């Protein structure tokens, strides 16, 4: 009988009690049925959770020190010893084992081990030699969730709150001014025909940077993300957001000039910190434009530009008016751009337009196309013209490493990976899964999906 053995980087909690109680009940049940049941226990000494915790303690992280002192009840004198990862592992291993003994788990402690025991290390080596012999170890370049501080890939066990990093692709549509590009991050490149303006965070710091062979305007926070995705980036100078406001850029498909407006909702560490505004089909943009118009502009000229900016309808959807974003704003009773209902309104509209929307006559050669088909065609055209790039991002950001650093997407080059996508291996895994008893049966689909 086995269960995932614990990371000894903290005392055990109620989740551990649940996990090992289930295993213990199973072990006892099978012994009662006459099986000679072995229930061993190991401790996971390897991996980033342990090293990250010890590192934060060494660096004097006040949050960790308070946790160790007030919650774990560990004296300051003992904490000094725990700054070494192996010492920390040994300390919490003893603590966890004591708790398991007190609970009464029927573990055979003669079989106790750690993942740094020589015998266990040889066991892992055998695993990888076997996988390699079967052709399941490959070498290549892949995107991974990455901690720039630890310089290491991260998975669910490496993040605060046990968050599984979810990598997704967004498009960077390039708007231009005097030979300088303003790349805007979007999931809906087909809406470029309906852009009325760009947004930048008025409090943000932006940079003009040489990205590969082009000059880009992006948030300062974007530079690191681009560098981790194999772009050559050289910052030429910093730019405060007010320098960008009310200037105009050229739409890469329609060719019209578009103003840059202040948008406090723009997150400099998300996308490029520059956002294209499609108020006819994006509830956030519609409400932000309404809110901005209700305020006094910085000047009469800016006020005139703002008041002349109106939503453009480019997608026809049955059951909606020419301005679907306005319809959803009214449906959910959205009050301002900070209203939590905006997210629900956005998801509903995006889904409806993607599945049922048709491009309107003002989209040129894409007129009459279903939105899904138009998206693909527009991306192909903009790619051919060098007006679009892709950016990989963590869809569930912020994802924070256990060391306290925000994670990002990194392109890991020429590295070894286990090829979990191998079709024959998947067939074998599903065959084995079909022979397994899974309780409750309702969660079998989760295993098949994985």
Short mmCIF file of C-alpha atoms in Angstrom, two decimals:
data_model
loop_
_atom_site.label_atom_id
_atom_site.label_comp_id
_atom_site.label_asym_id
_atom_site.label_seq_id
_atom_site.Cartn_x
_atom_site.Cartn_y
_atom_site.Cartn_z
CA UNK A 1 0.00 0.00 0.00
CA UNK A 2 1.47 3.35 -1.00
CA UNK A 3 0.49 7.00 -0.79
CA UNK A 4 2.34 10.10 -1.95
CA UNK A 5 5.00 10.66 0.68
CA UNK A 6 5.27 14.12 2.24
CA UNK A 7 7.67 17.00 1.73
CA UNK A 8 9.28 17.53 5.16
CA UNK A 9 9.38 21.33 4.87
CA UNK A 10 6.68 21.99 7.48
CA UNK A 11 4.65 20.11 10.11
CA UNK A 12 1.91 17.85 8.84
CA UNK A 13 -1.58 19.30 8.61
CA UNK A 14 -5.13 17.99 8.31
CA UNK A 15 -4.60 17.19 4.62
CA UNK A 16 -1.82 14.77 5.53
CA UNK A 17 -4.07 13.12 8.11
CA UNK A 18 -6.76 12.60 5.48
CA UNK A 19 -4.36 11.22 2.86
CA UNK A 20 -2.66 8.69 5.11
CA UNK A 21 -5.84 7.71 6.97
CA UNK A 22 -7.34 6.62 3.64
CA UNK A 23 -4.19 4.59 2.89
CA UNK A 24 -4.18 3.10 6.39
CA UNK A 25 -7.84 2.07 6.18
CA UNK A 26 -7.09 0.37 2.87
CA UNK A 27 -4.09 -1.45 4.31
CA UNK A 28 -6.04 -2.70 7.33
CA UNK A 29 -8.99 -3.72 5.15
CA UNK A 30 -6.80 -5.88 2.91
CA UNK A 31 -5.05 -7.45 5.90
CA UNK A 32 -8.48 -8.41 7.25
CA UNK A 33 -9.16 -10.09 3.90
CA UNK A 34 -6.04 -12.21 4.34
CA UNK A 35 -3.53 -10.26 2.24
CA UNK A 36 0.04 -9.84 3.48
CA UNK A 37 -0.09 -6.05 3.09
CA UNK A 38 3.02 -3.89 3.24
CA UNK A 39 2.51 -0.20 4.10
CA UNK A 40 5.88 1.66 3.94
CA UNK A 41 6.53 5.40 4.26
CA UNK A 42 9.01 7.72 2.59
CA UNK A 43 9.97 11.38 2.81
CA UNK A 44 10.47 13.64 -0.20
CA UNK A 45 13.84 15.34 0.41
CA UNK A 46 14.34 16.40 -3.23
CA UNK A 47 12.57 19.19 -5.11
CA UNK A 48 12.18 22.93 -4.74
CA UNK A 49 9.65 23.17 -1.83
CA UNK A 50 12.27 22.19 0.73
CA UNK A 51 15.07 24.28 -0.77
CA UNK A 52 12.80 27.31 -1.18
CA UNK A 53 11.67 27.17 2.46
CA UNK A 54 15.26 26.91 3.75
CA UNK A 55 16.33 29.74 1.45
CA UNK A 56 13.59 32.06 2.72
CA UNK A 57 14.62 31.27 6.28
CA UNK A 58 18.29 32.01 5.49
CA UNK A 59 17.33 35.33 3.91
CA UNK A 60 15.34 36.37 6.97
CA UNK A 61 11.92 36.40 5.29
CA UNK A 62 9.71 37.94 8.02
CA UNK A 63 6.63 35.97 6.91
CA UNK A 64 8.43 32.64 7.21
CA UNK A 65 10.06 33.56 10.52
CA UNK A 66 6.66 34.54 11.93
CA UNK A 67 5.14 31.28 10.66
CA UNK A 68 7.91 29.16 12.18
CA UNK A 69 7.75 31.05 15.47
CA UNK A 70 4.05 31.70 16.07
CA UNK A 71 2.34 28.91 14.13
CA UNK A 72 4.85 26.05 14.20
CA UNK A 73 6.17 26.99 17.67
CA UNK A 74 9.81 26.48 16.70
CA UNK A 75 12.33 28.36 18.92
CA UNK A 76 14.64 30.88 17.24
CA UNK A 77 17.66 28.81 18.29
CA UNK A 78 16.29 25.79 16.43
CA UNK A 79 15.41 27.88 13.38
CA UNK A 80 19.10 28.65 12.89
CA UNK A 81 19.75 24.95 12.29
CA UNK A 82 16.89 24.71 9.80
CA UNK A 83 18.53 27.11 7.34
CA UNK A 84 20.28 24.05 5.90
CA UNK A 85 17.83 22.12 3.66
CA UNK A 86 18.94 18.69 4.86
CA UNK A 87 18.69 19.73 8.51
CA UNK A 88 15.22 21.15 7.89
CA UNK A 89 14.15 17.93 6.19
CA UNK A 90 15.41 15.81 9.08
CA UNK A 91 13.67 18.02 11.65
CA UNK A 92 10.26 17.91 10.00
CA UNK A 93 10.67 14.25 9.07
CA UNK A 94 10.96 13.40 12.77
CA UNK A 95 7.99 15.65 13.55
CA UNK A 96 5.80 14.11 10.85
CA UNK A 97 6.79 10.57 11.82
CA UNK A 98 5.93 11.29 15.45
CA UNK A 99 2.47 12.46 14.40
CA UNK A 100 1.89 9.38 12.25
CA UNK A 101 2.86 7.11 15.14
CA UNK A 102 0.54 8.99 17.52
CA UNK A 103 -2.36 8.69 15.08
CA UNK A 104 -1.71 4.96 14.94
CA UNK A 105 -1.07 4.38 11.24
CA UNK A 106 -0.12 0.75 10.57
CA UNK A 107 3.09 1.72 8.78
CA UNK A 108 6.04 -0.69 8.69
CA UNK A 109 8.72 1.76 9.85
CA UNK A 110 11.43 -0.78 9.05
CA UNK A 111 10.82 0.23 5.43
CA UNK A 112 11.23 3.98 6.03
CA UNK A 113 13.27 5.81 3.37
CA UNK A 114 14.03 9.23 1.86
CA UNK A 115 14.45 10.27 -1.75
CA UNK A 116 18.17 10.93 -1.23
CA UNK A 117 18.97 7.45 0.05
CA UNK A 118 21.52 5.80 -2.30
CA UNK A 119 19.20 2.85 -2.94
CA UNK A 120 16.30 5.15 -3.84
CA UNK A 121 18.54 7.19 -6.14
CA UNK A 122 19.50 4.00 -7.99
CA UNK A 123 15.79 3.20 -8.28
CA UNK A 124 15.18 6.55 -10.01
CA UNK A 125 18.18 5.96 -12.29
CA UNK A 126 16.63 2.62 -13.27
CA UNK A 127 13.40 4.42 -14.13
CA UNK A 128 15.10 6.84 -16.48
CA UNK A 129 17.26 4.19 -18.13
CA UNK A 130 14.11 2.15 -18.75
CA UNK A 131 12.24 5.14 -20.19
CA UNK A 132 15.21 6.01 -22.39
CA UNK A 133 15.47 2.44 -23.66
CA UNK A 134 11.80 2.60 -24.65
CA UNK A 135 12.35 5.87 -26.52
CA UNK A 136 10.33 7.94 -24.06
CA UNK A 137 13.09 10.39 -23.19
CA UNK A 138 13.38 13.16 -25.77
CA UNK A 139 15.49 16.24 -26.24
CA UNK A 140 14.00 19.48 -27.48
CA UNK A 141 12.87 23.04 -26.86
CA UNK A 142 9.70 23.61 -24.88
CA UNK A 143 7.98 26.37 -22.89
CA UNK A 144 7.90 25.82 -19.14
CA UNK A 145 6.69 27.72 -16.10
CA UNK A 146 9.86 29.19 -14.61
CA UNK A 147 11.16 30.82 -11.46
CA UNK A 148 13.67 33.50 -12.55
CA UNK A 149 15.14 33.58 -9.04
CA UNK A 150 15.78 29.84 -8.70
CA UNK A 151 16.41 29.53 -12.45
CA UNK A 152 14.35 26.37 -12.49
CA UNK A 153 11.09 25.04 -13.96
CA UNK A 154 8.18 24.95 -11.53
CA UNK A 155 5.19 22.66 -11.18
CA UNK A 156 2.29 22.44 -8.78
CA UNK A 157 4.47 21.28 -5.86
CA UNK A 158 6.86 24.22 -6.37
CA UNK A 159 4.34 27.05 -6.02
CA UNK A 160 2.74 28.81 -3.09
CA UNK A 161 -0.76 27.45 -2.63
CA UNK A 162 0.06 24.42 -4.83
CA UNK A 163 -1.08 26.22 -7.99
CA UNK A 164 -0.57 24.31 -11.25
CA UNK A 165 0.90 26.79 -13.78
CA UNK A 166 -1.28 26.99 -16.89
CA UNK A 167 0.55 28.20 -20.01
CA UNK A 168 -1.45 29.89 -22.75
CA UNK A 169 -0.74 31.80 -25.94
CA UNK A 170 -1.77 35.38 -26.65
CA UNK A 171 -1.23 37.47 -29.77
CA UNK A 172 0.72 40.72 -29.96
CA UNK A 173 -0.89 42.92 -32.62
CA UNK A 174 1.53 45.67 -33.63
CA UNK A 175 0.28 49.24 -33.96
CA UNK A 176 2.82 51.70 -35.36
CA UNK A 177 3.93 55.30 -34.90
CA UNK A 178 6.95 56.76 -36.72
CA UNK A 179 8.52 53.34 -37.25
CA UNK A 180 8.05 52.31 -33.61
CA UNK A 181 5.68 49.44 -32.76
CA UNK A 182 3.19 49.33 -29.89
CA UNK A 183 2.46 45.59 -29.51
CA UNK A 184 -0.87 44.93 -27.81
CA UNK A 185 -1.65 41.61 -26.16
CA UNK A 186 -4.99 40.06 -27.10
CA UNK A 187 -6.76 36.72 -27.34
CA UNK A 188 -9.02 38.09 -30.10
CA UNK A 189 -6.93 39.36 -33.03
CA UNK A 190 -10.02 39.27 -35.29
CA UNK A 191 -11.37 42.32 -33.41
CA UNK A 192 -8.54 44.54 -34.70
CA UNK A 193 -11.05 46.11 -37.13
CA UNK A 194 -13.03 47.41 -34.15
CA UNK A 195 -10.16 49.06 -32.27
CA UNK A 196 -10.94 52.67 -31.34
CA UNK A 197 -7.91 53.45 -29.17
CA UNK A 198 -5.09 51.93 -27.14
CA UNK A 199 -4.86 51.91 -23.34
CA UNK A 200 -1.76 52.38 -21.19
CA UNK A 201 -1.56 52.58 -17.42
CA UNK A 202 -1.12 56.29 -16.56
CA UNK A 203 1.02 55.38 -13.53
CA UNK A 204 3.14 52.82 -15.39
CA UNK A 205 6.74 53.01 -16.53
CA UNK A 206 7.29 52.04 -20.15
CA UNK A 207 10.42 51.53 -22.23
CA UNK A 208 11.47 51.96 -25.80
CA UNK A 209 13.43 48.82 -26.56
CA UNK A 210 15.12 47.17 -29.48
CA UNK A 211 13.34 43.82 -29.74
CA UNK A 212 15.15 41.66 -32.27
CA UNK A 213 15.26 44.06 -35.26
CA UNK A 214 12.37 46.35 -34.28
CA UNK A 215 11.72 49.22 -31.86
CA UNK A 216 8.90 48.47 -29.41
CA UNK A 217 7.08 50.42 -26.70
CA UNK A 218 6.21 48.07 -23.83
CA UNK A 219 5.95 48.19 -20.05
CA UNK A 220 9.19 47.84 -18.14
CA UNK A 221 7.92 44.56 -16.69
CA UNK A 222 7.51 43.08 -20.19
CA UNK A 223 11.23 43.16 -20.96
CA UNK A 224 12.09 40.18 -18.76
CA UNK A 225 9.23 38.09 -20.15
CA UNK A 226 10.36 38.74 -23.73
CA UNK A 227 13.95 37.82 -22.88
CA UNK A 228 12.81 34.51 -21.44
CA UNK A 229 11.09 33.71 -24.75
CA UNK A 230 14.19 33.96 -26.93
CA UNK A 231 13.82 37.60 -27.95
CA UNK A 232 16.93 39.78 -28.03
CA UNK A 233 15.93 42.86 -26.05
CA UNK A 234 17.96 46.02 -25.48
CA UNK A 235 16.29 48.84 -23.55
CA UNK A 236 17.01 52.21 -25.17
CA UNK A 237 15.25 54.46 -22.67
CA UNK A 238 12.50 54.63 -20.09
CA UNK A 239 9.26 56.45 -20.83
CA UNK A 240 6.71 57.61 -18.29
CA UNK A 241 3.13 56.90 -19.36
CA UNK A 242 2.09 60.58 -19.69
CA UNK A 243 4.56 60.88 -22.61
CA UNK A 244 2.45 58.37 -24.53
CA UNK A 245 -1.02 59.69 -23.78
CA UNK A 246 -3.10 61.30 -26.53
CA UNK A 247 -0.56 60.45 -29.23
CA UNK A 248 -1.82 58.39 -32.15
CA UNK A 249 -0.81 55.05 -33.68
CA UNK A 250 -1.75 53.38 -36.96
CA UNK A 251 -4.07 50.36 -37.10
CA UNK A 252 -2.22 47.56 -38.97
CA UNK A 253 -5.31 46.43 -40.93
CA UNK A 254 -7.55 49.48 -41.31
CA UNK A 255 -4.72 52.02 -41.53
CA UNK A 256 -6.59 54.65 -39.50
CA UNK A 257 -4.99 56.69 -36.70
CA UNK A 258 -5.98 55.78 -33.14
CA UNK A 259 -5.39 57.76 -29.91
CA UNK A 260 -3.75 56.41 -26.75
CA UNK A 261 -5.91 56.82 -23.63
CA UNK A 262 -5.14 56.40 -19.91
CA UNK A 263 -6.52 53.20 -18.38
CA UNK A 264 -5.78 52.52 -14.72
CA UNK A 265 -7.09 48.96 -15.14
CA UNK A 266 -4.14 48.07 -17.42
CA UNK A 267 -1.71 45.76 -15.62
CA UNK A 268 1.91 46.54 -16.61
CA UNK A 269 2.98 42.99 -15.71
CA UNK A 270 0.30 41.40 -17.89
CA UNK A 271 0.78 41.14 -21.65
CA UNK A 272 2.84 44.11 -22.79
CA UNK A 273 1.19 46.75 -20.64
CA UNK A 274 -0.37 48.16 -23.84
CA UNK A 275 -3.97 47.15 -24.59
CA UNK A 276 -6.07 47.60 -27.73
CA UNK A 277 -9.57 48.84 -27.00
CA UNK A 278 -12.60 47.30 -28.75
CA UNK A 279 -15.54 48.86 -26.88
CA UNK A 280 -18.12 47.48 -29.31
CA UNK A 281 -17.24 43.89 -28.38
CA UNK A 282 -15.32 44.02 -25.08
CA UNK A 283 -17.31 44.93 -21.95
CA UNK A 284 -14.20 46.09 -20.08
CA UNK A 285 -13.30 48.50 -22.89
CA UNK A 286 -16.85 49.78 -23.26
CA UNK A 287 -17.17 50.57 -19.56
CA UNK A 288 -13.67 52.09 -19.36
CA UNK A 289 -14.49 54.41 -22.26
CA UNK A 290 -17.76 55.46 -20.59
CA UNK A 291 -15.95 56.12 -17.30
CA UNK A 292 -13.21 58.12 -19.00
CA UNK A 293 -15.70 60.27 -20.91
CA UNK A 294 -17.45 61.09 -17.64
CA UNK A 295 -14.25 62.62 -16.25
CA UNK A 296 -12.77 65.96 -17.19
CA UNK A 297 -10.04 65.59 -19.83
CA UNK A 298 -6.58 67.07 -19.29
CA UNK A 299 -7.15 69.63 -22.04
CA UNK A 300 -9.78 70.81 -24.49
CA UNK A 301 -7.96 69.00 -27.28
CA UNK A 302 -7.89 65.75 -25.32
CA UNK A 303 -11.55 66.19 -24.45
CA UNK A 304 -12.46 66.61 -28.10
CA UNK A 305 -10.52 63.46 -29.06
CA UNK A 306 -12.19 61.52 -26.28
CA UNK A 307 -15.73 62.61 -27.08
CA UNK A 308 -15.27 61.75 -30.76
CA UNK A 309 -14.23 58.18 -29.91
CA UNK A 310 -17.16 55.78 -30.21
CA UNK A 311 -17.58 51.98 -30.37
CA UNK A 312 -17.33 50.26 -33.76
CA UNK A 313 -19.51 47.25 -34.55
CA UNK A 314 -17.68 44.53 -36.53
CA UNK A 315 -19.35 41.25 -35.51
CA UNK A 316 -22.98 40.25 -35.99
CA UNK A 317 -24.47 37.94 -33.35
CA UNK A 318 -28.08 36.82 -33.33
CA UNK A 319 -29.96 38.12 -30.32
CA UNK A 320 -27.68 41.12 -29.78
CA UNK A 321 -27.69 44.72 -30.97
CA UNK A 322 -24.88 46.29 -33.01
CA UNK A 323 -23.02 46.83 -29.72
CA UNK A 324 -23.02 43.49 -27.87
CA UNK A 325 -20.67 44.85 -25.18
CA UNK A 326 -23.27 47.50 -24.28
CA UNK A 327 -25.97 44.80 -24.15
CA UNK A 328 -23.97 42.74 -21.64
CA UNK A 329 -23.10 45.81 -19.56
CA UNK A 330 -26.81 46.55 -19.21
CA UNK A 331 -27.73 42.89 -18.63
CA UNK A 332 -25.35 42.57 -15.67
CA UNK A 333 -26.00 46.07 -14.34
CA UNK A 334 -22.32 47.03 -14.44
CA UNK A 335 -21.68 50.32 -12.62
CA UNK A 336 -18.03 51.07 -13.44
CA UNK A 337 -14.82 49.43 -14.69
CA UNK A 338 -14.14 47.93 -11.23
CA UNK A 339 -17.45 46.05 -11.17
CA UNK A 340 -16.80 42.29 -10.61
CA UNK A 341 -19.66 41.43 -13.01
CA UNK A 342 -17.48 42.60 -15.91
CA UNK A 343 -15.58 39.32 -15.98
CA UNK A 344 -18.77 37.27 -16.30
CA UNK A 345 -20.07 39.62 -18.99
CA UNK A 346 -16.79 39.29 -20.89
CA UNK A 347 -16.72 35.49 -20.78
CA UNK A 348 -20.33 35.23 -21.94
CA UNK A 349 -19.84 37.60 -24.87
CA UNK A 350 -16.50 36.16 -25.98
CA UNK A 351 -17.93 32.64 -26.05
CA UNK A 352 -21.08 33.71 -27.89
CA UNK A 353 -19.18 35.67 -30.55
CA UNK A 354 -16.58 32.96 -31.08
CA UNK A 355 -19.15 30.22 -31.65
CA UNK A 356 -22.00 32.15 -33.31
CA UNK A 357 -20.53 35.44 -34.51
CA UNK A 358 -20.11 36.47 -38.16
CA UNK A 359 -17.80 39.24 -39.39
CA UNK A 360 -19.64 42.32 -40.76
CA UNK A 361 -19.19 44.19 -44.03
CA UNK A 362 -16.68 46.68 -42.58
CA UNK A 363 -14.05 43.95 -42.14
CA UNK A 364 -13.09 43.83 -45.82
CA UNK A 365 -12.26 40.41 -47.22
CA UNK A 366 -13.30 38.74 -43.97
CA UNK A 367 -16.92 39.87 -44.31
CA UNK A 368 -19.36 36.99 -43.85
CA UNK A 369 -16.78 34.70 -42.25
CA UNK A 370 -17.53 32.95 -38.96
CA UNK A 371 -15.44 34.53 -36.22
CA UNK A 372 -13.41 31.37 -35.61
CA UNK A 373 -12.41 31.15 -39.28
CA UNK A 374 -11.74 34.89 -39.51
CA UNK A 375 -9.42 34.73 -36.51
CA UNK A 376 -7.26 32.12 -38.21
CA UNK A 377 -7.22 34.02 -41.51
CA UNK A 378 -6.37 37.37 -39.91
CA UNK A 379 -3.52 35.84 -37.92
CA UNK A 380 -2.11 34.31 -41.11
CA UNK A 381 -2.30 37.65 -42.94
CA UNK A 382 -0.77 39.68 -40.11
CA UNK A 383 1.98 37.08 -39.70
CA UNK A 384 2.80 37.32 -43.40
CA UNK A 385 3.08 41.10 -43.05
CA UNK A 386 5.12 40.95 -39.82
CA UNK A 387 2.40 42.73 -37.85
CA UNK A 388 1.75 40.10 -35.21
CA UNK A 389 3.77 38.00 -32.74
CA UNK A 390 2.85 35.48 -30.09
CA UNK A 391 3.53 35.70 -26.39
CA UNK A 392 3.28 32.81 -23.96
CA UNK A 393 1.86 33.69 -20.57
CA UNK A 394 0.61 32.02 -17.42
CA UNK A 395 -3.16 32.15 -17.81
CA UNK A 396 -3.66 31.79 -14.05
CA UNK A 397 -1.09 34.42 -13.06
CA UNK A 398 0.10 35.43 -10.60
CA UNK A 399 1.76 32.09 -9.91
CA UNK A 400 4.32 32.49 -7.12
CA UNK A 401 7.25 30.17 -6.49
CA UNK A 402 7.72 28.95 -2.94
CA UNK A 403 10.77 31.24 -2.78
CA UNK A 404 8.40 34.21 -3.18
CA UNK A 405 9.22 35.09 -6.81
CA UNK A 406 6.54 35.58 -9.47
CA UNK A 407 6.84 32.88 -12.12
CA UNK A 408 6.82 33.44 -15.88
CA UNK A 409 7.07 31.40 -19.08
CA UNK A 410 10.56 30.42 -20.19
CA UNK A 411 11.63 28.67 -23.39
CA UNK A 412 13.87 25.84 -22.25
CA UNK A 413 16.21 24.93 -25.10
CA UNK A 414 17.85 21.63 -25.95
CA UNK A 415 16.82 19.94 -22.71
CA UNK A 416 15.73 16.43 -21.80
CA UNK A 417 12.00 15.78 -21.30
CA UNK A 418 9.80 12.76 -20.62
CA UNK A 419 7.57 12.35 -23.69
CA UNK A 420 4.20 11.97 -21.99
CA UNK A 421 2.55 12.73 -25.34
CA UNK A 422 3.67 9.42 -26.89
CA UNK A 423 0.50 7.87 -28.37
CA UNK A 424 1.41 4.22 -27.67
CA UNK A 425 2.32 5.02 -24.08
CA UNK A 426 -1.01 6.82 -23.65
CA UNK A 427 -2.87 3.78 -25.00
CA UNK A 428 -1.11 1.57 -22.47
CA UNK A 429 -1.86 4.02 -19.65
CA UNK A 430 -5.56 4.11 -20.56
CA UNK A 431 -5.63 0.31 -20.77
CA UNK A 432 -4.15 0.07 -17.27
CA UNK A 433 -6.56 2.73 -16.02
CA UNK A 434 -9.52 0.73 -17.35
CA UNK A 435 -8.45 -2.17 -15.13
CA UNK A 436 -8.19 -0.03 -11.99
CA UNK A 437 -10.78 0.37 -9.28
CA UNK A 438 -11.29 4.09 -8.70
CA UNK A 439 -13.37 5.37 -5.81
CA UNK A 440 -15.53 7.29 -6.21
CA UNK A 441 -16.12 6.19 -9.81
CA UNK A 442 -17.21 9.73 -10.73
CA UNK A 443 -13.61 10.96 -10.72
CA UNK A 444 -12.43 8.46 -13.35
CA UNK A 445 -12.93 11.13 -16.02
CA UNK A 446 -10.32 13.30 -14.29
CA UNK A 447 -7.73 10.53 -14.65
CA UNK A 448 -8.63 9.99 -18.29
CA UNK A 449 -8.34 13.71 -18.96
CA UNK A 450 -4.93 13.86 -17.28
#
